[in-house]
PDB file of C-alpha atoms in Angstrom:
ATOM      1  CA  MET A   1    -100.350  -0.608   5.876  1.00 61.00           C
ATOM      2  CA  ARG A   2    -103.686   1.079   5.289  1.00 86.00           C
ATOM      3  CA  PHE A   3    -105.803  -1.154   7.561  1.00 92.00           C
ATOM      4  CA  ARG A   4    -104.753  -2.751  10.838  1.00 94.00           C
ATOM      5  CA  HIS A   5    -107.170  -5.646  10.251  1.00 96.00           C
ATOM      6  CA  HIS A   6    -109.025  -7.162   7.325  1.00 96.00           C
ATOM      7  CA  VAL A   7    -111.992  -9.323   8.287  1.00 97.00           C
ATOM      8  CA  PHE A   8    -113.232 -11.654   5.557  1.00 97.00           C
ATOM      9  CA  VAL A   9    -116.742 -13.045   5.988  1.00 97.00           C
ATOM     10  CA  CYS A  10    -117.686 -15.956   3.751  1.00 95.00           C
ATOM     11  CA  GLU A  11    -120.864 -15.141   1.843  1.00 93.00           C
ATOM     12  CA  ASN A  12    -120.692 -18.107  -0.502  1.00 92.00           C
ATOM     13  CA  ARG A  13    -124.012 -19.451  -1.811  1.00 90.00           C
ATOM     14  CA  ARG A  14    -124.647 -23.025  -2.860  1.00 90.00           C
ATOM     15  CA  PRO A  15    -127.855 -24.707  -3.984  1.00 89.00           C
ATOM     16  CA  PRO A  16    -130.125 -25.616  -1.044  1.00 86.00           C
ATOM     17  CA  ASP A  17    -129.625 -29.341  -1.690  1.00 88.00           C
ATOM     18  CA  ASP A  18    -125.804 -29.177  -1.505  1.00 84.00           C
ATOM     19  CA  PRO A  19    -124.759 -31.368   1.439  1.00 82.00           C
ATOM     20  CA  ARG A  20    -121.934 -28.971   2.362  1.00 82.00           C
ATOM     21  CA  GLY A  21    -124.350 -26.133   2.974  1.00 82.00           C
ATOM     22  CA  CYS A  22    -123.192 -22.559   2.674  1.00 87.00           C
ATOM     23  CA  CYS A  23    -122.380 -19.636   4.898  1.00 89.00           C
ATOM     24  CA  ALA A  24    -124.865 -17.280   3.228  1.00 90.00           C
ATOM     25  CA  ALA A  25    -127.760 -19.561   4.190  1.00 89.00           C
ATOM     26  CA  LYS A  26    -126.486 -19.476   7.786  1.00 91.00           C
ATOM     27  CA  GLY A  27    -126.642 -15.678   8.069  1.00 92.00           C
ATOM     28  CA  SER A  28    -123.208 -14.516   6.975  1.00 94.00           C
ATOM     29  CA  GLU A  29    -124.518 -11.461   5.106  1.00 95.00           C
ATOM     30  CA  GLU A  30    -126.153 -10.226   8.310  1.00 96.00           C
ATOM     31  CA  ILE A  31    -122.927 -10.905  10.214  1.00 97.00           C
ATOM     32  CA  ARG A  32    -120.883  -8.797   7.791  1.00 97.00           C
ATOM     33  CA  ALA A  33    -123.465  -6.003   7.987  1.00 97.00           C
ATOM     34  CA  ALA A  34    -123.282  -6.132  11.801  1.00 98.00           C
ATOM     35  CA  LEU A  35    -119.467  -6.041  11.654  1.00 97.00           C
ATOM     36  CA  LYS A  36    -119.544  -2.993   9.413  1.00 97.00           C
ATOM     37  CA  ASP A  37    -122.049  -1.278  11.718  1.00 97.00           C
ATOM     38  CA  GLU A  38    -120.012  -2.056  14.860  1.00 97.00           C
ATOM     39  CA  ILE A  39    -116.772  -0.913  13.229  1.00 97.00           C
ATOM     40  CA  ALA A  40    -118.419   2.355  12.130  1.00 97.00           C
ATOM     41  CA  ARG A  41    -120.092   2.883  15.523  1.00 97.00           C
ATOM     42  CA  ARG A  42    -116.694   2.648  17.215  1.00 96.00           C
ATOM     43  CA  GLY A  43    -115.036   5.025  14.728  1.00 96.00           C
ATOM     44  CA  LEU A  44    -112.706   2.297  13.403  1.00 96.00           C
ATOM     45  CA  LYS A  45    -113.478   2.485   9.673  1.00 94.00           C
ATOM     46  CA  LYS A  46    -109.985   3.756   8.868  1.00 95.00           C
ATOM     47  CA  GLN A  47    -108.349   0.912  10.806  1.00 95.00           C
ATOM     48  CA  ILE A  48    -110.523  -2.155  10.186  1.00 97.00           C
ATOM     49  CA  ARG A  49    -112.112  -3.376   6.970  1.00 96.00           C
ATOM     50  CA  ALA A  50    -114.899  -5.991   6.848  1.00 96.00           C
ATOM     51  CA  ASN A  51    -115.091  -7.636   3.424  1.00 96.00           C
ATOM     52  CA  ALA A  52    -117.380 -10.170   1.811  1.00 96.00           C
ATOM     53  CA  ALA A  53    -115.510 -13.261   0.666  1.00 95.00           C
ATOM     54  CA  GLY A  54    -116.333 -16.115  -1.623  1.00 91.00           C
ATOM     55  CA  CYS A  55    -115.935 -19.645  -0.338  1.00 89.00           C
ATOM     56  CA  LEU A  56    -113.342 -19.938   2.425  1.00 90.00           C
ATOM     57  CA  ASP A  57    -113.622 -23.747   2.256  1.00 88.00           C
ATOM     58  CA  ALA A  58    -114.874 -24.012   5.835  1.00 88.00           C
ATOM     59  CA  CYS A  59    -118.532 -24.704   5.083  1.00 80.00           C
ATOM     60  CA  ALA A  60    -118.964 -27.271   7.833  1.00 83.00           C
ATOM     61  CA  HIS A  61    -117.955 -24.591  10.345  1.00 87.00           C
ATOM     62  CA  GLY A  62    -119.995 -21.732   8.890  1.00 83.00           C
ATOM     63  CA  PRO A  63    -120.615 -18.986   9.025  1.00 93.00           C
ATOM     64  CA  SER A  64    -116.854 -18.648   8.808  1.00 95.00           C
ATOM     65  CA  ILE A  65    -114.658 -15.587   9.184  1.00 96.00           C
ATOM     66  CA  VAL A  66    -110.908 -15.081   8.892  1.00 97.00           C
ATOM     67  CA  VAL A  67    -109.055 -12.094  10.357  1.00 97.00           C
ATOM     68  CA  TYR A  68    -105.790 -10.873   8.852  1.00 96.00           C
ATOM     69  CA  PRO A  69    -102.950 -10.188   9.323  1.00 95.00           C
ATOM     70  CA  GLU A  70    -103.073 -12.756  12.160  1.00 94.00           C
ATOM     71  CA  GLY A  71    -104.813 -15.477  10.142  1.00 95.00           C
ATOM     72  CA  VAL A  72    -107.279 -16.227  12.942  1.00 97.00           C
ATOM     73  CA  TRP A  73    -110.305 -18.268  11.823  1.00 97.00           C
ATOM     74  CA  TYR A  74    -113.733 -18.212  13.446  1.00 97.00           C
ATOM     75  CA  GLY A  75    -116.636 -20.559  12.866  1.00 95.00           C
ATOM     76  CA  GLY A  76    -120.253 -20.826  13.889  1.00 95.00           C
ATOM     77  CA  VAL A  77    -120.328 -17.054  14.210  1.00 97.00           C
ATOM     78  CA  ARG A  78    -123.673 -15.390  14.956  1.00 96.00           C
ATOM     79  CA  VAL A  79    -124.691 -11.745  14.807  1.00 97.00           C
ATOM     80  CA  GLU A  80    -124.675 -11.799  18.615  1.00 97.00           C
ATOM     81  CA  ASP A  81    -120.924 -12.572  18.539  1.00 98.00           C
ATOM     82  CA  VAL A  82    -119.925  -9.541  16.488  1.00 98.00           C
ATOM     83  CA  ALA A  83    -119.490  -7.025  19.333  1.00 97.00           C
ATOM     84  CA  GLU A  84    -117.329  -9.532  21.246  1.00 98.00           C
ATOM     85  CA  ILE A  85    -115.118 -10.184  18.214  1.00 98.00           C
ATOM     86  CA  VAL A  86    -114.666  -6.467  17.619  1.00 98.00           C
ATOM     87  CA  GLU A  87    -113.973  -5.630  21.281  1.00 97.00           C
ATOM     88  CA  SER A  88    -111.816  -8.603  22.185  1.00 97.00           C
ATOM     89  CA  HIS A  89    -109.908  -9.325  18.993  1.00 98.00           C
ATOM     90  CA  LEU A  90    -109.971  -6.267  16.775  1.00 97.00           C
ATOM     91  CA  VAL A  91    -109.639  -3.645  19.518  1.00 96.00           C
ATOM     92  CA  ASN A  92    -107.757  -5.490  22.282  1.00 96.00           C
ATOM     93  CA  GLY A  93    -105.836  -8.113  20.262  1.00 96.00           C
ATOM     94  CA  VAL A  94    -107.274 -11.146  22.090  1.00 97.00           C
ATOM     95  CA  PRO A  95    -108.966 -13.691  19.792  1.00 97.00           C
ATOM     96  CA  VAL A  96    -112.327 -15.084  20.918  1.00 98.00           C
ATOM     97  CA  GLU A  97    -111.302 -18.645  21.773  1.00 97.00           C
ATOM     98  CA  ARG A  98    -114.809 -20.137  21.952  1.00 96.00           C
ATOM     99  CA  LEU A  99    -115.324 -19.360  18.234  1.00 96.00           C
ATOM    100  CA  ARG A 100    -111.817 -20.064  17.029  1.00 96.00           C
ATOM    101  CA  LEU A 101    -111.115 -22.744  14.409  1.00 94.00           C
ATOM    102  CA  ARG A 102    -107.539 -23.654  15.268  1.00 81.00           C
ATOM    103  CA  ASP A 103    -107.439 -26.563  12.814  1.00 81.00           C
ATOM    104  CA  LEU A 104    -107.630 -24.050   9.934  1.00 80.00           C
ATOM    105  CA  GLU A 105    -104.830 -21.789  11.174  1.00 72.00           C
TER     106      GLU A 105
END
């Protein structure tokens, strides 16, 4: 396996009047950029990949992220949560429970 983890960040965009909202309008592009920066800063680029994703069908919980291979879902993620996700989950293998969306796993 080339990467130990793949992190998919929903960057789906919907029209502003869509009642479901969208992750991009809630800051998901900035979250992915912060993930990439944190991964690079820690020298983990060969182990962890942060990818943009289309709709993950978790709009009500956005911004949403899913981490593979574990299939752990996070919702309501903010840029301020990125370092904790990287340290706790991606480095130490302990998902961040306060952000976890167990009903999607």
